[in-house]
Short mmCIF file of C-alpha atoms in Angstrom, two decimals:
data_model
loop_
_atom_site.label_atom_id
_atom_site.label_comp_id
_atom_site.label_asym_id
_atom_site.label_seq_id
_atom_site.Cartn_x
_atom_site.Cartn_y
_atom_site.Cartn_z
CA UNK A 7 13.53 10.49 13.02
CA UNK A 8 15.91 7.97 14.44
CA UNK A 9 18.42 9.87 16.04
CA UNK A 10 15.79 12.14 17.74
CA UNK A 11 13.97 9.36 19.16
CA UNK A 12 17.26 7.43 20.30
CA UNK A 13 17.99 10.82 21.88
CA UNK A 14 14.98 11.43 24.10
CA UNK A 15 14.09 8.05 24.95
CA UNK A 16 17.36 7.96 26.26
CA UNK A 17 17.02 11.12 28.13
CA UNK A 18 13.43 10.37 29.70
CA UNK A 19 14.46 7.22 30.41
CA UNK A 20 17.51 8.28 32.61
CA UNK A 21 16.09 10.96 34.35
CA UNK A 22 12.42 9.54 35.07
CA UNK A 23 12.17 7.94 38.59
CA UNK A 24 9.30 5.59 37.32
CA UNK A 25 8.73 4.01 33.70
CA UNK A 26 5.26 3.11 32.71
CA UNK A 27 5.21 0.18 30.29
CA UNK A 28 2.31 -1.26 28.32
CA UNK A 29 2.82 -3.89 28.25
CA UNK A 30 5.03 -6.89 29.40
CA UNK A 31 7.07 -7.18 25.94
CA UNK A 32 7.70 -3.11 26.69
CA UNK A 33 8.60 -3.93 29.94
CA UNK A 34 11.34 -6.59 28.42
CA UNK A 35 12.45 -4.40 25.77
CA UNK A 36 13.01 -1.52 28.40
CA UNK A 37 15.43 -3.89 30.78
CA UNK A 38 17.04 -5.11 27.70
CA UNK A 39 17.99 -1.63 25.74
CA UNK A 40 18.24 0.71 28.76
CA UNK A 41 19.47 -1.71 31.34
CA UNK A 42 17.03 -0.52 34.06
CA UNK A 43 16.58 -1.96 36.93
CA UNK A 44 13.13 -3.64 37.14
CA UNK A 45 11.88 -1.78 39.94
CA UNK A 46 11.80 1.17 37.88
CA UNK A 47 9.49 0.02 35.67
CA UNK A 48 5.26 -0.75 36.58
CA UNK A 49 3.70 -2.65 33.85
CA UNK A 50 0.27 -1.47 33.01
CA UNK A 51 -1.49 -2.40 30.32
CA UNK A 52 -4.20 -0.60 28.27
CA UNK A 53 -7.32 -0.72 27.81
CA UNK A 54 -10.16 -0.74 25.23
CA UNK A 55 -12.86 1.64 24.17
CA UNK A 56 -16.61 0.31 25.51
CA UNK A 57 -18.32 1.52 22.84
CA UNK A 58 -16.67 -1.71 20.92
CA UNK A 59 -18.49 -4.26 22.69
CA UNK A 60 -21.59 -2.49 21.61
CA UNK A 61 -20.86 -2.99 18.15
CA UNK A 62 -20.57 -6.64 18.95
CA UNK A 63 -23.90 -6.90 18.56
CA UNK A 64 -24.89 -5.35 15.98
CA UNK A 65 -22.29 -6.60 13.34
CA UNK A 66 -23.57 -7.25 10.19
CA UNK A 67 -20.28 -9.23 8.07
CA UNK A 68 -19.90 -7.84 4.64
CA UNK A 69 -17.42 -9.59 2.48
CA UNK A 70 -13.94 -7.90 3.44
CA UNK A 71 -10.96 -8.08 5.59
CA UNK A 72 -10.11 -5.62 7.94
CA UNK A 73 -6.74 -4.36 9.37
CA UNK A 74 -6.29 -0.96 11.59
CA UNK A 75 -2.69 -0.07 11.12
CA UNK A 76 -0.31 3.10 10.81
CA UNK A 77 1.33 2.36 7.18
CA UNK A 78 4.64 2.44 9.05
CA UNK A 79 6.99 -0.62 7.73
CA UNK A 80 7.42 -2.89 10.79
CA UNK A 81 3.32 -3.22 10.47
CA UNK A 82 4.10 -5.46 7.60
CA UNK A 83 1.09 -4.53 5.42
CA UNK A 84 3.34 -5.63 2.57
CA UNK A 85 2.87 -9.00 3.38
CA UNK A 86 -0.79 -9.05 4.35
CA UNK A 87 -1.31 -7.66 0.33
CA UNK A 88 0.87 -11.04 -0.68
CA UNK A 89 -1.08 -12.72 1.67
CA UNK A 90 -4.52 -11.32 0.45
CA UNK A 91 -3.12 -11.82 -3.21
CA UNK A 92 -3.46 -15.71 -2.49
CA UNK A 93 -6.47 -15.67 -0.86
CA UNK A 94 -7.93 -13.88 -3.50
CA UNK A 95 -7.10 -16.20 -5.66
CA UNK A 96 -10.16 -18.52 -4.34
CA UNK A 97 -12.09 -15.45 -3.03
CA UNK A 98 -12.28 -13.11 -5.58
CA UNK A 99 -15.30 -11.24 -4.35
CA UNK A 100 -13.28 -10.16 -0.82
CA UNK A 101 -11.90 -7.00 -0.83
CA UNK A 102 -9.53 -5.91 1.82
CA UNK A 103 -9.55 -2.04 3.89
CA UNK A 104 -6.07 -0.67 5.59
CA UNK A 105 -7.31 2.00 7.64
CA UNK A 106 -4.66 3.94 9.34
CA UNK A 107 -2.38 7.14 9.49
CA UNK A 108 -0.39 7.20 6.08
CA UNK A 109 3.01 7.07 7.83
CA UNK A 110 6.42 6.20 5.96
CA UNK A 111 5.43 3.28 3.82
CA UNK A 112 2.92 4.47 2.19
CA UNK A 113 4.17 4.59 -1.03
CA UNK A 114 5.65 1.71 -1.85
CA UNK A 115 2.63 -0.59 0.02
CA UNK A 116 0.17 2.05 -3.01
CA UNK A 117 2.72 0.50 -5.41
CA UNK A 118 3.20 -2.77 -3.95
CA UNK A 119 -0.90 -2.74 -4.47
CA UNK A 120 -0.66 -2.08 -7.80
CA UNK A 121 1.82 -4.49 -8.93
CA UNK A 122 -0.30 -6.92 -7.57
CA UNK A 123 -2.87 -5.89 -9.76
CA UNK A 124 -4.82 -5.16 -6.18
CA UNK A 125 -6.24 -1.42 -7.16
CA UNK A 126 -9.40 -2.74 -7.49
CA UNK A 127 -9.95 -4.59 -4.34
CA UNK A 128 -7.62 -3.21 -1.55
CA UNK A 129 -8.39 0.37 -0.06
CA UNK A 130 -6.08 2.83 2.25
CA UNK A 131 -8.82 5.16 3.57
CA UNK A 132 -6.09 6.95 5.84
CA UNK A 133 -6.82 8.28 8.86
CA UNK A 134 -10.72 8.26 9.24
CA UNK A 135 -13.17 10.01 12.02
CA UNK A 136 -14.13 7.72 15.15
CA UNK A 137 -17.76 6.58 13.73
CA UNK A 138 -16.69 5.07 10.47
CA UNK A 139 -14.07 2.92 12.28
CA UNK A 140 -16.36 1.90 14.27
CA UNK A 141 -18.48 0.85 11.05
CA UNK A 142 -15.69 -1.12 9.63
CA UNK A 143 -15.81 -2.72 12.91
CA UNK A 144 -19.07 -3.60 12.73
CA UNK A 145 -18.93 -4.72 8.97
CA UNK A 146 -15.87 -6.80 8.54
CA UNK A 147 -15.63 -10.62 7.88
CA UNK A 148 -12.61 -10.67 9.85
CA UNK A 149 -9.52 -8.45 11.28
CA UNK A 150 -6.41 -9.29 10.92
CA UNK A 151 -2.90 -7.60 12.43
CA UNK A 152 0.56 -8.87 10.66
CA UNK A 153 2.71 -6.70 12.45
CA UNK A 154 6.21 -7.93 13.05
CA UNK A 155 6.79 -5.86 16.60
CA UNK A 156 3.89 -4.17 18.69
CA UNK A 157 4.26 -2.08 22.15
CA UNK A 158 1.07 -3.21 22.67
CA UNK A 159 -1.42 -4.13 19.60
CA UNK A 160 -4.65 -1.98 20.66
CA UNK A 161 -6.22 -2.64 17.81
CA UNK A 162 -6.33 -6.23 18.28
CA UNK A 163 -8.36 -5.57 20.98
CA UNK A 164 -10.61 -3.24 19.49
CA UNK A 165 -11.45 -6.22 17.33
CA UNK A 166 -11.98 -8.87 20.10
CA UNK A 167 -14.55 -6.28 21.97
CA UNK A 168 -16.33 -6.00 19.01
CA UNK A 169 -16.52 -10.06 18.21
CA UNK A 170 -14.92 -9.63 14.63
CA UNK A 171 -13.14 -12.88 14.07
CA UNK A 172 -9.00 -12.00 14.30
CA UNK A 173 -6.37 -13.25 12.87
CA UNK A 174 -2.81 -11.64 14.16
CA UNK A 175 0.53 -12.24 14.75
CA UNK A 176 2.12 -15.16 17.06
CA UNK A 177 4.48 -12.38 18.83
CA UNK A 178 4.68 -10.86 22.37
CA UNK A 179 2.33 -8.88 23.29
CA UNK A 180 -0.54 -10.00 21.38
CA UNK A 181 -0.27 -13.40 22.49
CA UNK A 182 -0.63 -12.28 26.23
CA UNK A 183 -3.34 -9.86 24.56
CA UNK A 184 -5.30 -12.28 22.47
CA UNK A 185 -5.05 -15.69 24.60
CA UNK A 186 -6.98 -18.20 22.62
CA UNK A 187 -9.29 -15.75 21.40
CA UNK A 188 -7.82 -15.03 18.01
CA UNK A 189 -6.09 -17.24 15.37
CA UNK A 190 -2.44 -17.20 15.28
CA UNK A 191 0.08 -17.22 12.76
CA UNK A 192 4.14 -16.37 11.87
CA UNK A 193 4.26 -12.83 10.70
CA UNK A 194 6.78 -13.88 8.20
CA UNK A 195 4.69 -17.22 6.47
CA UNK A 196 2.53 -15.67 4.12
CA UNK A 197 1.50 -19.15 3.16
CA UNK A 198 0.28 -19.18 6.64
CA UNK A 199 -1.55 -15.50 6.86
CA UNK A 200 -3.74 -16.35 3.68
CA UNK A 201 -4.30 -19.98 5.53
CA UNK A 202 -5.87 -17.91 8.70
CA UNK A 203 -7.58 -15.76 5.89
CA UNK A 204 -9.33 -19.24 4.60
CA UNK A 205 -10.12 -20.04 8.35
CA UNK A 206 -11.39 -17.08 9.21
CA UNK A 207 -14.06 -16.31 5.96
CA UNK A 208 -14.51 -20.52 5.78
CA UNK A 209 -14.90 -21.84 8.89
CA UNK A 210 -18.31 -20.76 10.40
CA UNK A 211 -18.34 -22.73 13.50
CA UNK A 212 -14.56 -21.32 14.43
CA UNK A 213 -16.21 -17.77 13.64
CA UNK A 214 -18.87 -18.42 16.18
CA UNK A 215 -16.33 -19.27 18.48
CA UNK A 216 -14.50 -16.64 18.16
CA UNK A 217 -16.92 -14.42 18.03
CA UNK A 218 -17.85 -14.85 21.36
CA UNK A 219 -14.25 -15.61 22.74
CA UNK A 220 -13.21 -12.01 21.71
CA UNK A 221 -15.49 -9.93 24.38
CA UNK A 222 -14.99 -12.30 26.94
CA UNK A 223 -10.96 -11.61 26.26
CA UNK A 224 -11.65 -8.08 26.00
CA UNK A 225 -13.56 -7.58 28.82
CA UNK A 226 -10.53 -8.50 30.83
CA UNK A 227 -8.75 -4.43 29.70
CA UNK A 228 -11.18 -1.75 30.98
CA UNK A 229 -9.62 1.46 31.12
CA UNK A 230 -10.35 1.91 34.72
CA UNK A 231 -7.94 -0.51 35.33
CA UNK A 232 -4.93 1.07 33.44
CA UNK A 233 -6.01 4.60 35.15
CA UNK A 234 -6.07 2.87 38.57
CA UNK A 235 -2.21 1.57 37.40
CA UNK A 236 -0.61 4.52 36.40
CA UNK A 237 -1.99 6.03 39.75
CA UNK A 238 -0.43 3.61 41.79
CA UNK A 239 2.44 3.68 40.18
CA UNK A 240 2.67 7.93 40.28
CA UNK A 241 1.66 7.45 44.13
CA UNK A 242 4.50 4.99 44.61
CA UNK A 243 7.01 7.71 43.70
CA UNK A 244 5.24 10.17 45.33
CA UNK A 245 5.44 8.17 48.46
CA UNK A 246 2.28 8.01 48.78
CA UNK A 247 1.02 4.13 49.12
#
């Protein structure tokens, strides 16, 4: 698909009169790759479903890990199974759920799983409709995103609006995202994924914490507000403001 996407990115990006970014990190990597001139480009971030922080609470933890991911291979699901392979080790009644798209790593994270000897205990529903996400949601221990380069990380924030206890990468944007409402940890440690995995099912005191941290974090990304952005920005070009 690379070519393609190299192709019209390049196009829209040269013949658009305003760029819409999600996030700051977008922003950054659209000055950097396309050398545009930062005036072109309105930074609006996006926003979370409200029917999250309604599963807030009403979540009832059962004993799994949670991560909402395309199975793409810059998600890095590969090591979030080495990770949970650890963890495991002194939890051995946690299981752990991939939900997402089956995109082009599918295969080798289903045999990745399996030379782990993880068949058993890790699931890739796929894509799934709307109200059993929203039960995962509501039933996970804790949620945790490994990804090694985000646009924007929306389902970090699904998890924060829905006060499930997150673990997820120390990388721009989810640090601007997450604030100090999630744990933190190098994409790239595994040693330090399974040690947020510990935290996370261990520590009940940091769960409380977070718990309440995340909606208060979330709160901060209604949709109204990115509408109201990419208006302004589409009446800025129109010369309307």
């Amino acid at each position: 698909d690379l070519p393609f996407w190299n192709f019209f990115l390049f196009w829209s990006v040269t013949v658009s009169r305003r760029i819409v970014a999600i996030s700051g990190a977008t922003a950054d990597d659209l000055r950097r790759c396309y050398r545009l001139p930062p005036a072109k480009i309105s930074t609006v971030p996006l926003g979370v479903d409200p029917h999250f922080f309604e599963l807030a609470a009403r979540r009832r933890p059962e004993p799994f890990l949670l991560a909402v991911s395309t199975l793409h291979p810059h998600k890095n699901l590969d090591g979030l199974l080495r990770a949970f392979a650890v963890f495991r080790e002194r939890h051995p009644e946690y299981r752990l759920v991939v939900s997402g798209i089956h995109g082009f790593f599918s295969a080798e994270l289903h045999a990745l799983r399996d030379r782990l000897h993880l068949a058993d205990c890790v699931e890739f529903p796929g894509w799934i409709p709307r109200e059993q996400l929203y039960s995962l949601y509501a039933r996970a221990m804790a949620f945790l995103y490994p990804s090694l380069f985000e646009g924007f990380g929306l389902p970090v924030l699904e998890a924060l609006a829905a006060g499930v206890p997150t673990g997820c990468s120390e990388i721009e944007p989810m640090n601007s995202i997450a604030g100090g409402a999630a744990l933190k940890f190098d994409p790239r440690d595994l040693s330090a994924i399974a040690a947020v995995m510990h935290r996370l099912v261990n520590d009940g005191e940091l769960r409380r914490r977070l718990a309440a941290a995340g909606p208060l974090r979330a709160a901060q990304f209604p949709w109204r507000t990115t509408a109201q952005g990419v208006l302004d920005a589409l009446r800025d070009v129109a010369g309307l403001t």
